[in-house]
Coordinates of C-alpha atoms in Angstrom, one line a residue:
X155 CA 29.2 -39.3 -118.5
X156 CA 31.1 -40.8 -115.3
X157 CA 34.2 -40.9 -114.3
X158 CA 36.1 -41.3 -110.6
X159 CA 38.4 -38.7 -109.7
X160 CA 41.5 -39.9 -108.2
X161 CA 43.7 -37.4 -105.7
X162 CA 47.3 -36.5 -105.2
X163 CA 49.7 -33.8 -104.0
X164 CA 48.2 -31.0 -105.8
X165 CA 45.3 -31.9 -108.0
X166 CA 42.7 -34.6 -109.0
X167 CA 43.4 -37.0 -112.0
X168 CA 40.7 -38.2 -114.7
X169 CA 41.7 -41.1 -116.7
X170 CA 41.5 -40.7 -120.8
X171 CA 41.1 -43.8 -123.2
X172 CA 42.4 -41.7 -126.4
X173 CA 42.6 -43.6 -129.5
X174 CA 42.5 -46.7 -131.7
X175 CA 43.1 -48.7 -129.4
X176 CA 42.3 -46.6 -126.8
X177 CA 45.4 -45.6 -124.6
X178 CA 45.1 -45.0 -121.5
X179 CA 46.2 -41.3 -119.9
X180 CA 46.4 -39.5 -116.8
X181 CA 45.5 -35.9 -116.6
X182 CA 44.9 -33.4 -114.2
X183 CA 41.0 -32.3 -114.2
X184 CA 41.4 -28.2 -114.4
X185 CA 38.0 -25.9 -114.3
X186 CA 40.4 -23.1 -115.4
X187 CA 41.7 -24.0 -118.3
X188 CA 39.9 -25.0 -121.4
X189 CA 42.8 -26.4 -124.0
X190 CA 42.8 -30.6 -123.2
X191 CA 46.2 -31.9 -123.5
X192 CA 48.2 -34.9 -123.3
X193 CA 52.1 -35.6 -123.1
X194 CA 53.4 -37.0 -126.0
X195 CA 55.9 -39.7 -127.1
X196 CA 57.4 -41.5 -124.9
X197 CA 61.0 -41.5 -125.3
X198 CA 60.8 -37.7 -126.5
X199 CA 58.5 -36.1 -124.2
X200 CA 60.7 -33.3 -122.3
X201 CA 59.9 -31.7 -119.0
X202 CA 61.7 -28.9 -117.9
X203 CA 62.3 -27.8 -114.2
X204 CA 60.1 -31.0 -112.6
X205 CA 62.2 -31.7 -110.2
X206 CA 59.7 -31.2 -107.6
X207 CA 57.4 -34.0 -109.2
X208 CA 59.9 -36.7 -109.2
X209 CA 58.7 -38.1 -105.6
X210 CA 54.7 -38.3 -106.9
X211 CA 54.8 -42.3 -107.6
X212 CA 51.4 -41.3 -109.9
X213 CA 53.0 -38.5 -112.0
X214 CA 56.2 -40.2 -112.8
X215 CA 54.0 -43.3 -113.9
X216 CA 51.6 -41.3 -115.9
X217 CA 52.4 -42.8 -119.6
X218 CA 52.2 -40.6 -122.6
X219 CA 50.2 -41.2 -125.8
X220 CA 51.3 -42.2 -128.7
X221 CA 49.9 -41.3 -132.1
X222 CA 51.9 -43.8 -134.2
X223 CA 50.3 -46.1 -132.2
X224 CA 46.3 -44.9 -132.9
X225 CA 44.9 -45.9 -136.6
X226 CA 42.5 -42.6 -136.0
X227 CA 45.2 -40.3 -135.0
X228 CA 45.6 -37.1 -137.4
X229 CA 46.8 -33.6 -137.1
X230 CA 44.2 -31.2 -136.8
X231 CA 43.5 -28.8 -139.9
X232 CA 45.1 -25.1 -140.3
X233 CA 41.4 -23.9 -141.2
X234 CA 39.9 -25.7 -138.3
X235 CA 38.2 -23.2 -135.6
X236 CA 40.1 -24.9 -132.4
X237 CA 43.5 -24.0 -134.7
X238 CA 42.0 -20.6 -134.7
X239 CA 41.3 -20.6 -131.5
X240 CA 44.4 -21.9 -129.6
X241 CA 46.0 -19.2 -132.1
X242 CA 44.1 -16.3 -130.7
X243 CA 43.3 -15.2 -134.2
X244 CA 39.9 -14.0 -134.6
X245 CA 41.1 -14.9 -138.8
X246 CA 40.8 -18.1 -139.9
X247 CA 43.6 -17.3 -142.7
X248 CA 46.3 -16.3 -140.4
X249 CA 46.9 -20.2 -138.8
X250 CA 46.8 -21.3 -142.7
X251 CA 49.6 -18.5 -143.7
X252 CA 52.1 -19.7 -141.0
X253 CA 51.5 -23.0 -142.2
X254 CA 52.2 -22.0 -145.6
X255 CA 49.1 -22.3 -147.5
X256 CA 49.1 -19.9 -150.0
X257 CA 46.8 -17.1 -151.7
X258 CA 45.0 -18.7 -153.7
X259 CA 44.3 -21.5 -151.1
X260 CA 43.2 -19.8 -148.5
X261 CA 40.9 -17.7 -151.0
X262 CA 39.2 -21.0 -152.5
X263 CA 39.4 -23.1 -148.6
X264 CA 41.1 -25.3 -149.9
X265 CA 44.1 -25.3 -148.1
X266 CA 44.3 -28.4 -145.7
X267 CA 47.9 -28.0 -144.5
X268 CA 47.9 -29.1 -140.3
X269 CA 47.5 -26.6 -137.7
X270 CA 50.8 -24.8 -136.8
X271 CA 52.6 -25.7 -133.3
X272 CA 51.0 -23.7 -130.6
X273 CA 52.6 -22.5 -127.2
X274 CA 49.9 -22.7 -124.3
X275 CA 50.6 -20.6 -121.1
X276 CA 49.6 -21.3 -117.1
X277 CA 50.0 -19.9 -114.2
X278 CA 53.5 -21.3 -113.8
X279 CA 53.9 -22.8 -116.4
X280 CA 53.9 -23.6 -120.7
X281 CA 53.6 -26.2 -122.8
X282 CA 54.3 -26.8 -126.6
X283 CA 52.8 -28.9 -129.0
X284 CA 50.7 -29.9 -131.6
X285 CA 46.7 -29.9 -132.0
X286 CA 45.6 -33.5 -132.8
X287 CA 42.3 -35.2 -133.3
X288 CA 41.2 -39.0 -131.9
X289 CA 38.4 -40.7 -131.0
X290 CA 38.4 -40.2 -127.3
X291 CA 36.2 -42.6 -125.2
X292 CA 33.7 -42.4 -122.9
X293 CA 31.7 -44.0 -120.0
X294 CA 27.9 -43.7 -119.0
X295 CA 26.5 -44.2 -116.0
X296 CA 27.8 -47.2 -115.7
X297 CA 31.1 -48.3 -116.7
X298 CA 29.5 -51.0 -118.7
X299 CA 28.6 -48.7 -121.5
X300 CA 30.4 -46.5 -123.4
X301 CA 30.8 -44.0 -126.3
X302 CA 32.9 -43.2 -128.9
X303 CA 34.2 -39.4 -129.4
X304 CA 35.1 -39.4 -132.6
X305 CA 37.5 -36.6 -133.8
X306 CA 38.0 -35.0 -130.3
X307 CA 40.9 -32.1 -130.4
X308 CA 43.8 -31.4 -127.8
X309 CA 47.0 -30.8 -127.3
X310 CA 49.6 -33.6 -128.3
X311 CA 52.4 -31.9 -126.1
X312 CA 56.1 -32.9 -126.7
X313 CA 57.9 -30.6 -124.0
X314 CA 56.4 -28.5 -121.2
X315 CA 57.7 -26.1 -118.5
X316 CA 57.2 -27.3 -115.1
X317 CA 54.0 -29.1 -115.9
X318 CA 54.7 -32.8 -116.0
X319 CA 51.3 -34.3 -116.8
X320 CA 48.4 -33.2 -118.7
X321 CA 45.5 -31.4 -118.5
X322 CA 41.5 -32.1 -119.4
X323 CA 40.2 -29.0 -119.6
X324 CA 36.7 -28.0 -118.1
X325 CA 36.9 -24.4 -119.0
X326 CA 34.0 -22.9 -120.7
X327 CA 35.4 -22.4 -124.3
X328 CA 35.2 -24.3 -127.7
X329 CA 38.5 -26.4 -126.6
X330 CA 37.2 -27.6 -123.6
X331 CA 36.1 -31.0 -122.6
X332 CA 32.4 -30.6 -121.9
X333 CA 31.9 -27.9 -125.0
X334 CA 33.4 -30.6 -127.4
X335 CA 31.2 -33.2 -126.2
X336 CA 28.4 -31.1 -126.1
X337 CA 27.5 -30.4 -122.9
X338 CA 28.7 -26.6 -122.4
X339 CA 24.9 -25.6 -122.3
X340 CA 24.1 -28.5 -120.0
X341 CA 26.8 -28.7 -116.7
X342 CA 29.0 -30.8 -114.8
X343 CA 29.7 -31.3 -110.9
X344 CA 32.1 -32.8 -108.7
X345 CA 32.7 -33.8 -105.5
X346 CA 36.4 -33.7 -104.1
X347 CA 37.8 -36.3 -101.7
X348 CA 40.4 -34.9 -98.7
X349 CA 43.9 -35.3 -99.7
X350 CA 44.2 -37.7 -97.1
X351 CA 42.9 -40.3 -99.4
X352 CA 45.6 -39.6 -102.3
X353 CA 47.5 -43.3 -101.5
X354 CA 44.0 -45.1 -101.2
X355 CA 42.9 -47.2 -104.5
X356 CA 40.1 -48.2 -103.9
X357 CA 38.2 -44.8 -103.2
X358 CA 37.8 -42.1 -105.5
X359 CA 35.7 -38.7 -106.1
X360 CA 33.0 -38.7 -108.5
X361 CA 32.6 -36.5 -111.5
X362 CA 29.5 -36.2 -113.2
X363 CA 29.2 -34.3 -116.8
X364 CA 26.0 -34.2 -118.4
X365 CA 21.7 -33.6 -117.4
X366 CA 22.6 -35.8 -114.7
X367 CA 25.0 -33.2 -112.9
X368 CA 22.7 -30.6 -112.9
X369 CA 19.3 -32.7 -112.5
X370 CA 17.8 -32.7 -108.6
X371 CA 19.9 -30.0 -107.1
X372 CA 17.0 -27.4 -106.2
X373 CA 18.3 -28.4 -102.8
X374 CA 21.6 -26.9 -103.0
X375 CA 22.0 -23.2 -102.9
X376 CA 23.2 -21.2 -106.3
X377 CA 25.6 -18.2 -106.5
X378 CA 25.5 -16.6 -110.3
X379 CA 28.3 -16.9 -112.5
X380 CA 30.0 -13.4 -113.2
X381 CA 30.7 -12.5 -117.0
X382 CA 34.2 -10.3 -117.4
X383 CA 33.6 -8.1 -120.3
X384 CA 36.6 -8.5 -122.0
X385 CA 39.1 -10.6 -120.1
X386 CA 39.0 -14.2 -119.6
X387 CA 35.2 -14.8 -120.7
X388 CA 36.0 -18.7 -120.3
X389 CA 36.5 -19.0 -116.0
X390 CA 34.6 -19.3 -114.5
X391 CA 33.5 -16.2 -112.1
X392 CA 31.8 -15.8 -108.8
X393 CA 31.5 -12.9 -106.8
X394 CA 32.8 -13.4 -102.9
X395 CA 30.8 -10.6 -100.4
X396 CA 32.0 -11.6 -97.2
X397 CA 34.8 -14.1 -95.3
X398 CA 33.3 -15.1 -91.7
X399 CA 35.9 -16.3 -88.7
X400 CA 33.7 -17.8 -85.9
X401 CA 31.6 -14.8 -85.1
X402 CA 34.0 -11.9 -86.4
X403 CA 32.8 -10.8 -90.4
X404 CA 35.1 -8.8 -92.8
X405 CA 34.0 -7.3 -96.0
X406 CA 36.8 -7.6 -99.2
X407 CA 37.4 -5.2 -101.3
X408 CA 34.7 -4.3 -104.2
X409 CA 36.8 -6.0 -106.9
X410 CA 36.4 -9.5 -105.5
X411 CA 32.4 -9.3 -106.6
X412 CA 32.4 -7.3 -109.9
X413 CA 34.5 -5.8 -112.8
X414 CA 36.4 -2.4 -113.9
X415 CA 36.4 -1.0 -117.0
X416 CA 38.9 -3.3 -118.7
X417 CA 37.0 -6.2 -117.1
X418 CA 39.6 -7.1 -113.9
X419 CA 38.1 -8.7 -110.8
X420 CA 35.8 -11.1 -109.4
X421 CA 37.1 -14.0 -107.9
X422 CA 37.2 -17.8 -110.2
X423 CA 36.4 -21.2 -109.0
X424 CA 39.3 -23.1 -110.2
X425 CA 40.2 -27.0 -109.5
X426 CA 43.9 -26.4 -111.3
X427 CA 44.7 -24.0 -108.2
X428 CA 45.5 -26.2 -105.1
X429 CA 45.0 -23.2 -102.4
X430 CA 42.6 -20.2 -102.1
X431 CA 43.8 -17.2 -102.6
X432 CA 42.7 -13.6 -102.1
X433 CA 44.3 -10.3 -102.8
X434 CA 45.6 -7.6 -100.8
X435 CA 44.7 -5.9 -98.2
X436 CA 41.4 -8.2 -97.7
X437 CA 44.6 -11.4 -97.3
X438 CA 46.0 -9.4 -94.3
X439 CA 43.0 -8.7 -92.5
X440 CA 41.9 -11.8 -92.7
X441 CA 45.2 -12.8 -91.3
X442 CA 45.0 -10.3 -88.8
X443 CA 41.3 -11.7 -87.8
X444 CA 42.9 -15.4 -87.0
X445 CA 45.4 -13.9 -85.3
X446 CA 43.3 -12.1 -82.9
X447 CA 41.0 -15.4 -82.0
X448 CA 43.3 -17.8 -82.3
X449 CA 45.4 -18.7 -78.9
X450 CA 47.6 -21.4 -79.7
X451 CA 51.7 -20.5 -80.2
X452 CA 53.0 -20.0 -83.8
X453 CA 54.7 -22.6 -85.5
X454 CA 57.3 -20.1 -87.3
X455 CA 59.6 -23.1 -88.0
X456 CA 57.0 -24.5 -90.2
X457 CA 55.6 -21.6 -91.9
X458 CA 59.4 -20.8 -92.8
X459 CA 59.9 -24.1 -94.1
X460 CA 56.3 -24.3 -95.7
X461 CA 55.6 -21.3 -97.2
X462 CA 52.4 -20.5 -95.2
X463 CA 51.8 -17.3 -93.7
X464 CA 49.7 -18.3 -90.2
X465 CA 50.8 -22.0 -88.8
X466 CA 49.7 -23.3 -85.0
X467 CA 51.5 -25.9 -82.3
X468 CA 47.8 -27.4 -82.0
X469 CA 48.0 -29.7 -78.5
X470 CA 47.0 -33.3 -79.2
X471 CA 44.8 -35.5 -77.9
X472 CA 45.7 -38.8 -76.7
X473 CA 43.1 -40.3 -79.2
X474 CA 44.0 -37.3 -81.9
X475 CA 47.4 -37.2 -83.3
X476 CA 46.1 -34.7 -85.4
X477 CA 45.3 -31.8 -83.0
X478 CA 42.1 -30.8 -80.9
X479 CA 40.1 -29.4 -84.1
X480 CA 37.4 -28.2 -81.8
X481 CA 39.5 -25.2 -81.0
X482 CA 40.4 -23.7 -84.0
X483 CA 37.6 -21.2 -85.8
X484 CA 35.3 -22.3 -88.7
X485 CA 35.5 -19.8 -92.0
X486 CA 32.6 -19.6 -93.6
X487 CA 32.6 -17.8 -97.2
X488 CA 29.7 -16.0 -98.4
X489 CA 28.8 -15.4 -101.8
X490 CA 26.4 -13.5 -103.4
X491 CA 22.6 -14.5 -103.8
X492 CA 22.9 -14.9 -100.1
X493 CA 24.6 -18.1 -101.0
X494 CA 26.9 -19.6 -97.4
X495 CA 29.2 -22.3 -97.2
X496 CA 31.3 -23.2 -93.9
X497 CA 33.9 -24.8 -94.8
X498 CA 34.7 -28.1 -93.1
X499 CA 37.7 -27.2 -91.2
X500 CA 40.6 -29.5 -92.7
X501 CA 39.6 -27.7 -96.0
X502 CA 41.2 -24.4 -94.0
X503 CA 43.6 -26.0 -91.6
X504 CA 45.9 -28.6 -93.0
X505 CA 48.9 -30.4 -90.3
X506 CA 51.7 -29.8 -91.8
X507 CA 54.9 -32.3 -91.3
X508 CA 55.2 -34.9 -88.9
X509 CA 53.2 -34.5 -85.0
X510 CA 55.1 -34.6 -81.9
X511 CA 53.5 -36.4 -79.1
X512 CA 52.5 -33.3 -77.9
X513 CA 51.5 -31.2 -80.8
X514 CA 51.2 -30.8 -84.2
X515 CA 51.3 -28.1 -86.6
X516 CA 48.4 -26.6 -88.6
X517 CA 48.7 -23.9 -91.3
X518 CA 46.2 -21.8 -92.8
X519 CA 45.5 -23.2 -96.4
X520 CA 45.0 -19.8 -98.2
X521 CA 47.2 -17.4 -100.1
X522 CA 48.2 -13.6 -101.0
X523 CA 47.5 -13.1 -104.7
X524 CA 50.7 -12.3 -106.7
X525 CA 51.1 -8.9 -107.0
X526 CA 54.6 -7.9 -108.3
X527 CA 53.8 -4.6 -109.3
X528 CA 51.5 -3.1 -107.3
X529 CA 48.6 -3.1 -109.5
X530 CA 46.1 -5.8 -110.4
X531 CA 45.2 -7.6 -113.8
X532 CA 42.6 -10.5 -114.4
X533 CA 41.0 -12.0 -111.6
X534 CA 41.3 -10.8 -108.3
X535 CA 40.6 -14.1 -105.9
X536 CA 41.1 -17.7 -106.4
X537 CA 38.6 -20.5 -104.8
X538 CA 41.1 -22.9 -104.8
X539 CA 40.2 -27.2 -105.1
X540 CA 41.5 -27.6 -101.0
X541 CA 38.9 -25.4 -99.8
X542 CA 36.5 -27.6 -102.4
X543 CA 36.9 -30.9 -100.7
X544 CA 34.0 -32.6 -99.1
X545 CA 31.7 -30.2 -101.3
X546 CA 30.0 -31.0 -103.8
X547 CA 30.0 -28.5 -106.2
X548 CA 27.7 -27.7 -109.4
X549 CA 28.0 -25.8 -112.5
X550 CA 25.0 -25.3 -113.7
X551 CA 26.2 -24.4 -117.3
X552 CA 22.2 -23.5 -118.6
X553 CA 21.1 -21.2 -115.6
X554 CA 24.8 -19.9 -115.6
X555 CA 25.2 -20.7 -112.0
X556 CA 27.5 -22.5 -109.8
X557 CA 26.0 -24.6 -106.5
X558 CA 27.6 -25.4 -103.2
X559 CA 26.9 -28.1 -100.5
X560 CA 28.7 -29.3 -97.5
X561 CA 28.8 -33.0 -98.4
X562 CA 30.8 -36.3 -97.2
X563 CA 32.7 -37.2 -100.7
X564 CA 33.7 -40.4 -99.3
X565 CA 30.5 -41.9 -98.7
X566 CA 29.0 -40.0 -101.9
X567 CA 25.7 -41.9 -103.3
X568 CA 26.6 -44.0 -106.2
X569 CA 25.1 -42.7 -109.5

């Protein structure tokens, strides 16, 4: 399986043909999520608080699907295991009992009532809906040839919280994308464009899911994917050992490349988080690193306005409007399995806002982990998709690994 990746503001969008006919929809591609789901309705889908999306020509013109409108569209079953699972009942009888199904029922299996409403949580975010099934679509190497999903499960989402398009998830449990069509024991790769290609059509990042993500790529070098214990077994988990800024090394904290006790720590490889982020008080040294070998004034306007912590009045050349490069410090992260990656430098240092003819300003592209109350749950770090673009990256599903190369996406050999 194929298919191009397209960018915009905060994310990378996969196309789904979903039905009978097949309707076409827009969704964000997300390695840390595993539920796929779609907005639904298109008069009655609700978004709440997406103010900030209204601008994104792409979002507002993402169209939603429409069951009514699919002769192979039904609710999924009360007894089904993906009801069970987007549930978080490890009892197959309790989805059945909010439905309604009765004793005897669920004692014989014979109870076919659908799957209750579920509430699925983000980051930021929640969204409401339905489990349906459809015959979702898909292309081969080639676009010429494709193949029928039938009875594919996700989310038929009526209202959401601050999420205004959906989501194909390419987490590792039963939900997800790849485990439904069958390739959670095989692996999938991509290969994100810059963001500076967001308003180009006729470029796009290529996604490959399948044998041929995985097949060739003794080349590339392999970190191991970390197993929490207990909490969130489906990220996917890789252990960071050291952050490198031009010559000057720092060491995080422990928890960045294994787990306590209740299975906290170890940092995830996540395309649904825009920026990287890492927890305190490896963030600040880090910060305090770039500080100390970095010469160029602080743009304080911009990080107030932005949000960023560390932003730089970068002088510009008169054949660079976008700042001399050459003079800020590379950052190379290094994982374990002796596994290096130096990260092309707009993938750290973004301009931010218009350039002056003199100057323009560059933040740092990485963020403190929220900690509200002082103490840490679930993962500690976040490799975020910015610091992912112009790398191709491979998750080697079978060997339970994850590969990194430096690569130009653009200009990414056709498969």
């Amino acid at each position: 399986m194929t298919e191009p990746l397209k960018e915009v503001r905060d994310g990378y969008i996969i196309s789904l043909n979903l039905g009978t006919p097949p309707q076409i929809i827009q969704v964000y591609l997300d390695t840390g999520s595993d539920l796929t789901w779609v907005p639904c309705g298109n008069l009655s889908f609700d978004c709440i608080d997406c103010n900030d999306y209204k601008n994104n020509k792409l979002l507002t013109a993402s169209i939603s699907f429409s069951p009514s409108h699919s002769s192979s569209s039904l609710r999924d079953s009360c007894s089904s295991p993906f009801c069970t699972d987007i549930h978080s009942s490890d009892n197959s009888f309790d989805t059945c009992t909010i439905a309604g199904c009765s004793l005897t029922t669920l004692l014989r299996s014979t109870c076919y009532r659908p799957c209750p409403p579920f509430a699925y949580t983000y980051g930021e975010g929640v969204v409401a809906g339905t489990l349906t099934r459809d015959t979702l679509r898909v292309h081969a190497t080639t676009n010429s040839i494709s193949r029928d999903i039938p009875r594919f499960c996700f989310g038929c989402v009526g209202s959401t919280y601050r999420e205004p398009i959906g989501i194909a998830g390419f987490g590792k449990g039963p939900l997800s994308l790849p485990s439904q069509l069958g390739f959670l024991h095989k692996g999938f790769s991509h290969c994100f464009l810059p963001f500076k290609y967001a308003n180009n059509p006729n470029i796009s990042s290529p996604l490959v899911v399948g044998d041929l993500a995985i097949s060739s790529k003794e080349y590339m070098q392999f970190t191991p994917m970390l197993k929490s214990p207990i909490m969130y077994p489906n990220y996917y988990y890789i252990g960071l050992e050291a952050v490198t800024v031009g010559n000057v090394s720092t060491a995080p904290q422990v928890t960045l490349r294994e787990f306590d006790s209740f299975g906290n720590g170890g940092m995830i490889i996540d395309s649904g988080t825009t920026y990287t982020h890492l927890p305190e008080p490896f963030y600040s040294q880090l910060l305090s690193i770039l500080e100390s070998v970095i010469n160029y004034p602080r743009a304080t306007e911009v990080e107030e306005r932005s949000g960023f912590d560390l932003c730089y009045r970068i002088p510009c050349k008169s054949n660079n409007i976008l700042g001399d490069e050459d003079e800020l410090p590379l950052i190379s992260f290094h994982f374990l399995n002796n596994v290096s990656i130096t990260l092309p430098q707009g993938n750290c240092f973004y301009a931010m806002g218009a350039p002056s003819n003199y100057s323009v300003a560059k933040c740092l592209l990485f963020q403190s982990m929220d900690d509200d109350d002082d103490r840490y749950y679930g993962p500690a770090g976040v490799f975020g998709s910015f610091q992912q673009q112009n790398v191709e990256v491979v998750y080697d599903l079978d060997k339970e690994r994850i590969g990194f190369q430096v690569a130009d996406c653009a200009n990414f050999p056709a498969l």
